[in-house]
Short mmCIF file of N, CA and C in Angstrom, two decimals:
data_model
loop_
_atom_site.label_atom_id
_atom_site.label_comp_id
_atom_site.label_asym_id
_atom_site.label_seq_id
_atom_site.Cartn_x
_atom_site.Cartn_y
_atom_site.Cartn_z
N MET A 1 -43.36 14.38 31.85
CA MET A 1 -44.42 14.25 31.46
C MET A 1 -44.98 12.99 32.97
N SER A 2 -45.79 12.98 34.06
CA SER A 2 -45.40 11.89 34.75
C SER A 2 -45.56 10.48 35.23
N ASP A 3 -45.25 9.61 35.28
CA ASP A 3 -46.19 8.64 34.78
C ASP A 3 -47.66 7.61 35.50
N PHE A 4 -47.79 8.98 36.56
CA PHE A 4 -48.95 8.71 36.58
C PHE A 4 -50.27 9.54 36.34
N ALA A 5 -51.35 9.62 36.73
CA ALA A 5 -52.68 10.54 36.57
C ALA A 5 -52.93 11.34 37.75
N ASP A 6 -52.86 10.28 38.64
CA ASP A 6 -53.89 10.47 40.27
C ASP A 6 -53.55 9.52 40.80
N LEU A 7 -53.77 9.41 42.36
CA LEU A 7 -53.58 8.18 42.65
C LEU A 7 -54.15 7.25 42.65
N ALA A 8 -55.32 6.77 41.84
CA ALA A 8 -56.19 6.23 42.10
C ALA A 8 -56.40 5.27 40.63
N ASP A 9 -54.99 6.25 39.83
CA ASP A 9 -54.54 5.58 38.01
C ASP A 9 -53.20 4.62 38.28
N GLY A 10 -52.23 5.21 39.40
CA GLY A 10 -51.08 4.48 40.35
C GLY A 10 -52.13 2.88 40.91
N GLY A 11 -53.06 2.56 40.91
CA GLY A 11 -53.96 1.48 41.49
C GLY A 11 -54.45 0.21 40.02
N ARG A 12 -54.90 0.94 39.28
CA ARG A 12 -55.16 0.42 38.13
C ARG A 12 -54.32 0.33 37.21
N ARG A 13 -53.08 0.65 37.54
CA ARG A 13 -51.85 0.77 36.48
C ARG A 13 -50.92 -0.57 37.12
N LEU A 14 -50.99 -1.19 38.87
CA LEU A 14 -50.66 -2.22 39.79
C LEU A 14 -52.20 -3.18 39.49
N ALA A 15 -52.62 -2.73 39.24
CA ALA A 15 -53.74 -4.12 38.91
C ALA A 15 -53.51 -5.84 38.28
N PRO A 16 -52.89 -5.38 36.44
CA PRO A 16 -52.78 -6.52 35.78
C PRO A 16 -51.89 -7.66 36.87
N ASP A 17 -50.92 -6.60 37.12
CA ASP A 17 -49.05 -7.18 37.57
C ASP A 17 -49.85 -7.98 38.47
N LEU A 18 -50.19 -7.04 40.30
CA LEU A 18 -50.31 -8.13 40.83
C LEU A 18 -51.31 -9.05 40.86
N ALA A 19 -52.67 -8.71 40.36
CA ALA A 19 -53.42 -10.29 40.06
C ALA A 19 -52.25 -11.41 39.23
N LEU A 20 -51.48 -11.07 38.22
CA LEU A 20 -50.41 -12.08 38.35
C LEU A 20 -50.01 -12.77 39.10
N ALA A 21 -49.88 -11.56 40.56
CA ALA A 21 -49.25 -11.97 41.33
C ALA A 21 -49.33 -13.67 43.04
N LEU A 22 -51.07 -12.16 42.54
CA LEU A 22 -52.73 -13.00 43.24
C LEU A 22 -52.64 -14.39 43.04
N SER A 23 -52.79 -14.81 41.57
CA SER A 23 -53.60 -15.98 41.31
C SER A 23 -53.54 -16.85 42.05
N ASP A 24 -53.36 -17.48 42.33
CA ASP A 24 -53.27 -18.35 43.76
C ASP A 24 -53.52 -18.55 44.94
N ALA A 25 -54.10 -16.65 45.16
CA ALA A 25 -54.72 -16.82 46.93
C ALA A 25 -55.80 -16.16 46.49
N PRO A 26 -57.24 -16.56 46.43
CA PRO A 26 -57.77 -15.97 46.18
C PRO A 26 -59.11 -15.43 47.36
N ASP A 27 -57.81 -15.93 48.46
CA ASP A 27 -58.12 -14.59 50.48
C ASP A 27 -57.64 -13.94 50.40
N ALA A 28 -56.77 -13.13 48.99
CA ALA A 28 -56.32 -11.94 49.77
C ALA A 28 -56.74 -10.38 50.41
N LEU A 29 -56.27 -10.76 51.48
CA LEU A 29 -56.64 -9.46 51.48
C LEU A 29 -56.03 -7.68 51.07
N LEU A 30 -56.74 -6.47 51.08
CA LEU A 30 -56.10 -5.64 50.91
C LEU A 30 -55.69 -4.88 51.91
N LEU A 31 -54.48 -4.35 52.66
CA LEU A 31 -54.20 -3.06 53.61
C LEU A 31 -54.43 -2.03 53.26
N ALA A 32 -55.05 -1.09 53.16
CA ALA A 32 -54.52 0.20 52.85
C ALA A 32 -53.21 0.77 53.84
N VAL A 33 -52.73 1.78 53.70
CA VAL A 33 -52.20 2.69 54.42
C VAL A 33 -53.05 4.15 53.63
N ILE A 34 -52.88 4.90 55.52
CA ILE A 34 -53.64 5.55 55.81
C ILE A 34 -52.86 6.62 55.38
N PRO A 35 -53.07 7.91 54.44
CA PRO A 35 -54.60 7.63 54.12
C PRO A 35 -54.40 7.27 52.64
N ASN A 36 -52.96 7.55 51.70
CA ASN A 36 -53.30 8.29 50.94
C ASN A 36 -52.69 6.99 49.90
N GLY A 37 -53.24 4.87 50.69
CA GLY A 37 -52.51 4.46 50.07
C GLY A 37 -54.47 3.67 49.58
N VAL A 38 -55.26 4.55 50.11
CA VAL A 38 -57.00 3.74 50.08
C VAL A 38 -57.22 4.70 48.66
N PRO A 39 -57.16 5.11 47.89
CA PRO A 39 -57.40 5.54 46.45
C PRO A 39 -55.94 5.23 46.28
N VAL A 40 -55.86 4.75 46.52
CA VAL A 40 -54.45 3.58 45.26
C VAL A 40 -55.55 2.36 44.49
N ALA A 41 -56.09 1.25 46.64
CA ALA A 41 -56.11 0.16 46.64
C ALA A 41 -57.95 0.44 46.49
N LEU A 42 -58.20 1.33 45.82
CA LEU A 42 -60.32 2.11 45.33
C LEU A 42 -59.81 1.48 44.13
N GLY A 43 -58.45 1.94 44.18
CA GLY A 43 -58.28 1.39 42.27
C GLY A 43 -57.95 1.04 41.95
N ILE A 44 -56.94 -0.50 43.03
CA ILE A 44 -57.30 -2.10 42.01
C ILE A 44 -57.98 -2.63 42.19
N ARG A 45 -59.30 -1.54 43.13
CA ARG A 45 -60.10 -2.90 42.97
C ARG A 45 -61.01 -2.68 41.73
N GLU A 46 -60.29 -1.91 40.92
CA GLU A 46 -61.23 -1.46 39.56
C GLU A 46 -61.63 -2.66 38.67
N THR A 47 -60.39 -3.42 39.41
CA THR A 47 -60.27 -4.68 38.38
C THR A 47 -59.82 -5.90 39.11
N LEU A 48 -59.60 -5.85 40.79
CA LEU A 48 -59.45 -7.73 41.20
C LEU A 48 -60.90 -6.50 42.36
N ASP A 49 -61.39 -7.86 42.87
CA ASP A 49 -62.68 -8.23 43.92
C ASP A 49 -61.87 -8.43 45.24
N LEU A 50 -61.31 -7.98 46.13
CA LEU A 50 -60.50 -8.06 46.68
C LEU A 50 -60.69 -6.93 48.14
N PRO A 51 -61.00 -8.25 49.66
CA PRO A 51 -61.02 -7.32 50.13
C PRO A 51 -60.81 -6.52 50.26
N VAL A 52 -60.97 -4.96 51.19
CA VAL A 52 -59.82 -3.54 51.61
C VAL A 52 -60.19 -3.11 52.76
N ARG A 53 -58.96 -3.62 54.16
CA ARG A 53 -58.98 -3.04 55.48
C ARG A 53 -58.31 -1.73 55.17
N ALA A 54 -58.08 -0.60 56.42
CA ALA A 54 -57.28 0.06 56.45
C ALA A 54 -55.47 -0.56 57.91
N LEU A 55 -54.90 0.28 56.48
CA LEU A 55 -53.09 0.45 57.67
C LEU A 55 -52.86 1.52 58.83
N PRO A 56 -53.71 2.13 59.09
CA PRO A 56 -53.12 2.63 60.02
C PRO A 56 -51.90 3.12 60.39
N VAL A 57 -50.81 4.00 60.82
CA VAL A 57 -49.06 4.20 60.42
C VAL A 57 -49.12 5.83 61.21
N GLU A 58 -48.73 5.81 62.55
CA GLU A 58 -48.01 6.03 63.26
C GLU A 58 -46.62 6.64 62.47
N ARG A 59 -46.94 7.80 61.47
CA ARG A 59 -45.19 9.18 61.30
C ARG A 59 -45.27 9.77 62.40
N SER A 60 -43.37 9.69 62.61
CA SER A 60 -43.31 10.68 63.29
C SER A 60 -41.58 10.96 63.44
N ASP A 61 -41.38 12.16 63.64
CA ASP A 61 -39.80 12.60 63.30
C ASP A 61 -39.31 10.82 63.88
N THR A 62 -39.04 10.32 64.83
CA THR A 62 -37.96 8.65 64.59
C THR A 62 -38.48 7.55 64.37
N GLY A 63 -39.65 7.87 63.42
CA GLY A 63 -39.93 6.58 62.42
C GLY A 63 -42.22 6.23 61.74
N ALA A 64 -42.09 5.84 62.06
CA ALA A 64 -42.88 4.73 61.20
C ALA A 64 -44.29 3.42 62.46
N VAL A 65 -44.85 4.00 62.54
CA VAL A 65 -45.02 2.79 63.60
C VAL A 65 -46.67 1.43 62.72
N ALA A 66 -46.25 0.63 63.41
CA ALA A 66 -48.10 -0.12 62.53
C ALA A 66 -48.18 -1.38 62.94
N PRO A 67 -49.66 -1.15 63.87
CA PRO A 67 -50.20 -1.37 64.85
C PRO A 67 -49.82 -2.79 64.55
N THR A 68 -50.53 -4.04 64.98
CA THR A 68 -51.33 -5.62 64.84
C THR A 68 -52.18 -5.36 64.32
N ILE A 69 -52.62 -6.34 63.51
CA ILE A 69 -53.81 -6.17 63.09
C ILE A 69 -54.18 -7.61 63.11
N PRO A 70 -55.84 -7.13 63.85
CA PRO A 70 -56.47 -8.96 63.98
C PRO A 70 -57.01 -9.19 62.62
N GLN A 71 -56.85 -11.13 62.99
CA GLN A 71 -57.55 -11.42 61.53
C GLN A 71 -56.85 -11.83 60.62
N VAL A 72 -55.29 -11.43 60.12
CA VAL A 72 -55.01 -11.61 58.95
C VAL A 72 -53.91 -13.50 59.33
N GLU A 73 -53.52 -13.74 61.00
CA GLU A 73 -52.89 -14.90 60.04
C GLU A 73 -53.06 -16.13 59.24
N GLY A 74 -52.05 -16.50 58.85
CA GLY A 74 -51.94 -17.82 57.81
C GLY A 74 -52.52 -17.07 55.79
N ARG A 75 -52.79 -15.39 56.22
CA ARG A 75 -54.15 -15.39 55.28
C ARG A 75 -52.51 -14.45 54.61
N THR A 76 -52.40 -14.79 52.89
CA THR A 76 -52.21 -14.12 52.03
C THR A 76 -52.37 -11.65 52.00
N VAL A 77 -50.89 -11.32 52.23
CA VAL A 77 -52.24 -9.63 52.75
C VAL A 77 -51.02 -9.16 52.22
N VAL A 78 -51.70 -7.71 51.70
CA VAL A 78 -51.36 -6.75 50.35
C VAL A 78 -51.43 -5.28 50.71
N VAL A 79 -50.13 -5.34 51.52
CA VAL A 79 -49.95 -3.76 51.89
C VAL A 79 -49.86 -2.49 50.09
N VAL A 80 -50.37 -1.67 50.60
CA VAL A 80 -51.12 -0.94 49.45
C VAL A 80 -50.35 1.10 50.09
N ASP A 81 -49.79 1.11 49.15
CA ASP A 81 -49.58 2.55 49.93
C ASP A 81 -49.44 3.46 47.95
N ASP A 82 -48.76 4.71 48.65
CA ASP A 82 -49.16 5.70 47.30
C ASP A 82 -47.58 5.58 46.50
N GLY A 83 -46.79 4.87 47.56
CA GLY A 83 -45.40 4.29 46.40
C GLY A 83 -43.81 4.73 48.56
N VAL A 84 -43.24 4.06 47.77
CA VAL A 84 -42.11 4.24 48.74
C VAL A 84 -41.25 5.37 48.56
N GLU A 85 -41.12 5.60 49.73
CA GLU A 85 -39.79 7.31 49.42
C GLU A 85 -38.39 7.23 50.27
N THR A 86 -38.87 6.48 51.10
CA THR A 86 -37.63 6.05 52.10
C THR A 86 -37.89 4.63 52.39
N GLY A 87 -38.51 3.85 52.74
CA GLY A 87 -39.16 2.92 53.38
C GLY A 87 -39.80 2.46 54.27
N SER A 88 -39.60 4.44 55.21
CA SER A 88 -40.01 3.33 56.32
C SER A 88 -41.57 3.23 57.05
N VAL A 89 -42.79 3.48 55.99
CA VAL A 89 -44.20 3.40 56.06
C VAL A 89 -44.06 1.39 55.69
N ALA A 90 -42.93 1.10 54.89
CA ALA A 90 -43.22 -0.15 54.50
C ALA A 90 -42.74 -1.44 54.97
N ARG A 91 -41.47 -0.69 56.11
CA ARG A 91 -40.95 -1.30 57.04
C ARG A 91 -42.02 -2.19 58.16
N ALA A 92 -41.66 -0.19 59.20
CA ALA A 92 -42.55 -0.60 60.15
C ALA A 92 -44.40 -1.47 60.09
N ALA A 93 -44.53 -1.87 58.40
CA ALA A 93 -46.22 -2.43 58.46
C ALA A 93 -45.91 -4.01 57.90
N ALA A 94 -44.22 -4.11 57.57
CA ALA A 94 -43.91 -5.48 57.31
C ALA A 94 -43.63 -6.12 59.17
N ALA A 95 -43.33 -5.78 59.74
CA ALA A 95 -42.85 -5.53 60.90
C ALA A 95 -43.84 -6.36 61.44
N ALA A 96 -44.91 -5.62 61.57
CA ALA A 96 -46.28 -5.11 62.10
C ALA A 96 -47.16 -6.85 61.91
N LEU A 97 -47.35 -6.93 60.47
CA LEU A 97 -47.86 -7.57 60.02
C LEU A 97 -47.00 -9.20 59.90
N ARG A 98 -45.71 -9.46 60.23
CA ARG A 98 -44.90 -10.71 60.20
C ARG A 98 -45.34 -10.96 61.67
N ALA A 99 -45.60 -10.27 62.51
CA ALA A 99 -45.96 -10.30 64.18
C ALA A 99 -47.53 -10.93 64.27
N SER A 100 -48.27 -10.08 63.30
CA SER A 100 -49.33 -10.53 63.17
C SER A 100 -49.45 -12.07 62.93
N GLY A 101 -48.84 -12.63 61.93
CA GLY A 101 -49.03 -13.95 61.72
C GLY A 101 -49.41 -13.78 60.81
N VAL A 102 -49.31 -13.37 59.15
CA VAL A 102 -49.92 -13.07 58.12
C VAL A 102 -49.21 -14.51 57.34
N GLY A 103 -49.27 -15.01 55.96
CA GLY A 103 -49.03 -16.28 56.41
C GLY A 103 -48.16 -15.91 54.79
N ARG A 104 -48.99 -15.04 53.78
CA ARG A 104 -47.76 -14.81 52.82
C ARG A 104 -47.75 -12.76 52.88
N LEU A 105 -46.51 -12.31 52.21
CA LEU A 105 -46.43 -10.82 52.65
C LEU A 105 -46.87 -10.16 51.42
N VAL A 106 -47.26 -9.28 50.55
CA VAL A 106 -46.64 -8.30 49.31
C VAL A 106 -46.78 -6.63 50.34
N LEU A 107 -46.21 -6.07 49.33
CA LEU A 107 -46.09 -4.98 49.30
C LEU A 107 -46.61 -4.51 47.01
N ALA A 108 -47.39 -4.03 47.14
CA ALA A 108 -47.70 -3.36 46.59
C ALA A 108 -47.73 -1.58 46.63
N VAL A 109 -47.39 -1.47 45.72
CA VAL A 109 -46.94 0.10 45.80
C VAL A 109 -46.67 0.48 43.73
N PRO A 110 -47.28 1.47 43.30
CA PRO A 110 -46.87 2.28 42.40
C PRO A 110 -45.82 2.45 42.07
N VAL A 111 -45.22 3.54 43.12
CA VAL A 111 -43.49 3.53 42.57
C VAL A 111 -42.12 2.68 43.71
N CYS A 112 -41.33 2.44 43.53
CA CYS A 112 -40.32 1.67 44.18
C CYS A 112 -39.23 2.10 44.30
N PRO A 113 -37.94 2.37 44.67
CA PRO A 113 -37.29 3.33 43.54
C PRO A 113 -36.13 1.68 44.29
N HIS A 114 -35.26 0.87 43.53
CA HIS A 114 -34.63 0.17 43.31
C HIS A 114 -33.05 0.46 44.14
N ASP A 115 -33.10 1.80 45.07
CA ASP A 115 -32.22 1.02 46.42
C ASP A 115 -33.32 1.23 47.79
N ALA A 116 -34.83 0.88 47.78
CA ALA A 116 -35.04 0.45 48.97
C ALA A 116 -36.13 -0.66 48.60
N LEU A 117 -35.75 -1.44 47.00
CA LEU A 117 -35.92 -2.49 46.49
C LEU A 117 -35.42 -4.11 47.33
N ALA A 118 -33.64 -3.84 47.64
CA ALA A 118 -33.75 -5.21 48.24
C ALA A 118 -34.13 -4.78 49.43
N ASP A 119 -33.54 -3.57 50.44
CA ASP A 119 -33.93 -4.49 51.92
C ASP A 119 -35.30 -4.65 51.45
N LEU A 120 -36.62 -4.27 51.50
CA LEU A 120 -38.26 -4.48 51.06
C LEU A 120 -38.55 -5.79 50.37
N HIS A 121 -37.53 -6.47 49.94
CA HIS A 121 -37.18 -7.63 48.94
C HIS A 121 -37.19 -9.29 50.22
N HIS A 122 -36.27 -8.25 51.15
CA HIS A 122 -35.95 -9.55 51.97
C HIS A 122 -37.33 -9.49 53.25
N ARG A 123 -37.88 -8.13 53.76
CA ARG A 123 -39.20 -7.72 54.22
C ARG A 123 -40.51 -8.17 54.07
N TYR A 124 -40.60 -8.45 52.29
CA TYR A 124 -41.25 -8.59 51.53
C TYR A 124 -41.67 -10.19 51.46
N ASP A 125 -42.75 -11.34 51.31
CA ASP A 125 -42.48 -12.51 49.79
C ASP A 125 -42.16 -11.94 48.53
N LEU A 126 -43.15 -10.17 48.39
CA LEU A 126 -43.20 -10.45 47.49
C LEU A 126 -43.37 -8.66 47.30
N VAL A 127 -42.56 -7.52 45.81
CA VAL A 127 -42.72 -6.47 46.07
C VAL A 127 -43.41 -6.30 45.18
N VAL A 128 -44.60 -5.81 44.88
CA VAL A 128 -44.56 -4.78 43.07
C VAL A 128 -45.12 -3.46 42.96
N ALA A 129 -44.28 -3.98 41.74
CA ALA A 129 -44.08 -2.07 41.43
C ALA A 129 -44.79 -1.89 40.27
N VAL A 130 -45.01 -0.56 39.85
CA VAL A 130 -44.85 -0.41 38.28
C VAL A 130 -43.52 0.40 37.68
N VAL A 131 -43.83 1.24 38.41
CA VAL A 131 -42.04 2.17 37.10
C VAL A 131 -41.00 1.88 39.13
N LYS A 132 -40.15 1.80 39.01
CA LYS A 132 -38.46 0.70 39.83
C LYS A 132 -37.16 2.70 39.26
N PRO A 133 -37.56 3.59 39.78
CA PRO A 133 -36.64 4.89 39.67
C PRO A 133 -35.88 3.83 39.65
N LEU A 134 -34.18 4.66 39.04
CA LEU A 134 -33.14 4.39 39.71
C LEU A 134 -33.18 5.45 41.40
N GLY A 135 -32.91 6.59 40.85
CA GLY A 135 -32.99 7.54 42.39
C GLY A 135 -34.14 7.43 42.55
N ARG A 136 -33.99 8.24 44.50
CA ARG A 136 -35.72 9.08 45.64
C ARG A 136 -35.64 9.47 43.76
N ARG A 137 -37.32 10.67 44.37
CA ARG A 137 -37.56 11.16 44.23
C ARG A 137 -38.32 10.90 45.05
N SER A 138 -39.27 13.05 45.28
CA SER A 138 -40.84 13.13 45.94
C SER A 138 -42.22 11.49 44.99
N LEU A 139 -42.39 11.33 46.15
CA LEU A 139 -43.38 10.76 44.92
C LEU A 139 -44.21 11.42 44.24
N SER A 140 -44.88 13.34 44.90
CA SER A 140 -45.71 13.58 44.09
C SER A 140 -44.93 14.22 42.98
N TRP A 141 -43.67 13.76 42.68
CA TRP A 141 -43.03 13.89 41.50
C TRP A 141 -43.92 13.29 39.72
N HIS A 142 -43.98 12.13 40.46
CA HIS A 142 -44.47 10.09 39.66
C HIS A 142 -46.46 10.16 39.00
N TYR A 143 -47.08 12.09 40.04
CA TYR A 143 -48.03 11.94 39.58
C TYR A 143 -48.62 13.70 38.73
N ASP A 144 -49.36 12.87 38.23
CA ASP A 144 -49.91 14.16 37.93
C ASP A 144 -50.66 15.21 38.46
N ASP A 145 -51.79 14.37 38.95
CA ASP A 145 -53.00 14.67 40.05
C ASP A 145 -52.49 14.47 41.93
N PHE A 146 -51.17 14.79 42.90
CA PHE A 146 -50.77 13.61 43.79
C PHE A 146 -51.33 15.03 45.06
N ASP A 147 -52.99 15.31 44.91
CA ASP A 147 -54.18 15.54 45.43
C ASP A 147 -54.83 14.19 46.77
N THR A 148 -53.33 14.24 48.06
CA THR A 148 -53.85 13.95 49.07
C THR A 148 -54.49 14.22 49.85
N ILE A 149 -54.47 13.06 51.06
CA ILE A 149 -56.34 12.94 51.99
C ILE A 149 -55.99 12.77 52.55
N ASP A 150 -56.77 13.33 53.60
CA ASP A 150 -56.73 13.52 55.06
C ASP A 150 -56.90 11.75 55.72
N GLU A 151 -56.73 11.94 57.22
CA GLU A 151 -57.81 10.14 57.38
C GLU A 151 -59.44 10.08 57.09
N GLY A 152 -59.77 11.13 57.77
CA GLY A 152 -61.38 11.33 58.11
C GLY A 152 -61.37 10.94 56.25
N GLN A 153 -61.14 11.14 54.84
CA GLN A 153 -61.88 11.21 53.88
C GLN A 153 -60.85 9.75 52.85
N ALA A 154 -60.28 8.95 53.86
CA ALA A 154 -59.47 8.07 53.71
C ALA A 154 -60.18 6.94 54.06
N ARG A 155 -61.36 6.85 55.26
CA ARG A 155 -61.45 6.12 56.22
C ARG A 155 -63.28 6.36 55.63
N ARG A 156 -63.96 7.39 54.80
CA ARG A 156 -64.84 7.48 54.33
C ARG A 156 -64.82 6.61 53.61
N LEU A 157 -63.71 6.78 52.70
CA LEU A 157 -63.85 5.99 51.37
C LEU A 157 -63.63 4.41 51.56
N LEU A 158 -63.18 4.40 52.05
CA LEU A 158 -62.94 2.86 52.83
C LEU A 158 -64.63 2.11 53.24
N GLU A 159 -65.68 3.05 54.05
CA GLU A 159 -66.84 2.64 54.53
C GLU A 159 -67.66 2.68 52.78
N GLY A 160 -67.07 3.05 51.93
CA GLY A 160 -68.21 2.55 50.87
C GLY A 160 -67.45 1.88 50.34
N THR A 161 -66.82 0.74 50.42
CA THR A 161 -66.31 -0.18 49.80
C THR A 161 -66.80 -1.38 50.21
N HIS A 162 -67.77 -1.94 51.81
CA HIS A 162 -68.38 -2.26 51.96
C HIS A 162 -67.39 -3.59 52.50
N SER A 163 -65.50 -3.74 52.86
CA SER A 163 -65.62 -5.07 52.97
C SER A 163 -64.93 -4.51 54.53
#
């Protein structure tokens, strides 16, 4: 049996721990990694009424690159994705957001293997994960329904949040 029913379930299961972590940050902003971070962020929003915006990340054979994000200076920003496998997207997002001047940087993912946590704790002020396996596996292994979406679907879902 998998850890989560689907991507939104991963977000719903993250929400209580994230609520505790953000209890002192009512102005926190969720940045959902496009595309699969969006259903996770929407699952979180079922519990936490926080604004959510897109975080586009370019992926290639040479790695991941995230753009600088406007209007995050001094804010608590939460990067939301479907999980961590290699950590390349999480590292790219952290670098771009630190360059954008965030006040506090949090990574919220349903799955983050132990071997990635040490590195990510140096890049993020806090890492919130529900499942922290000892070894890496494909993220799809952790979900009963790992129904990935494309960028267009992710952006349409975000448009429906009015944030």
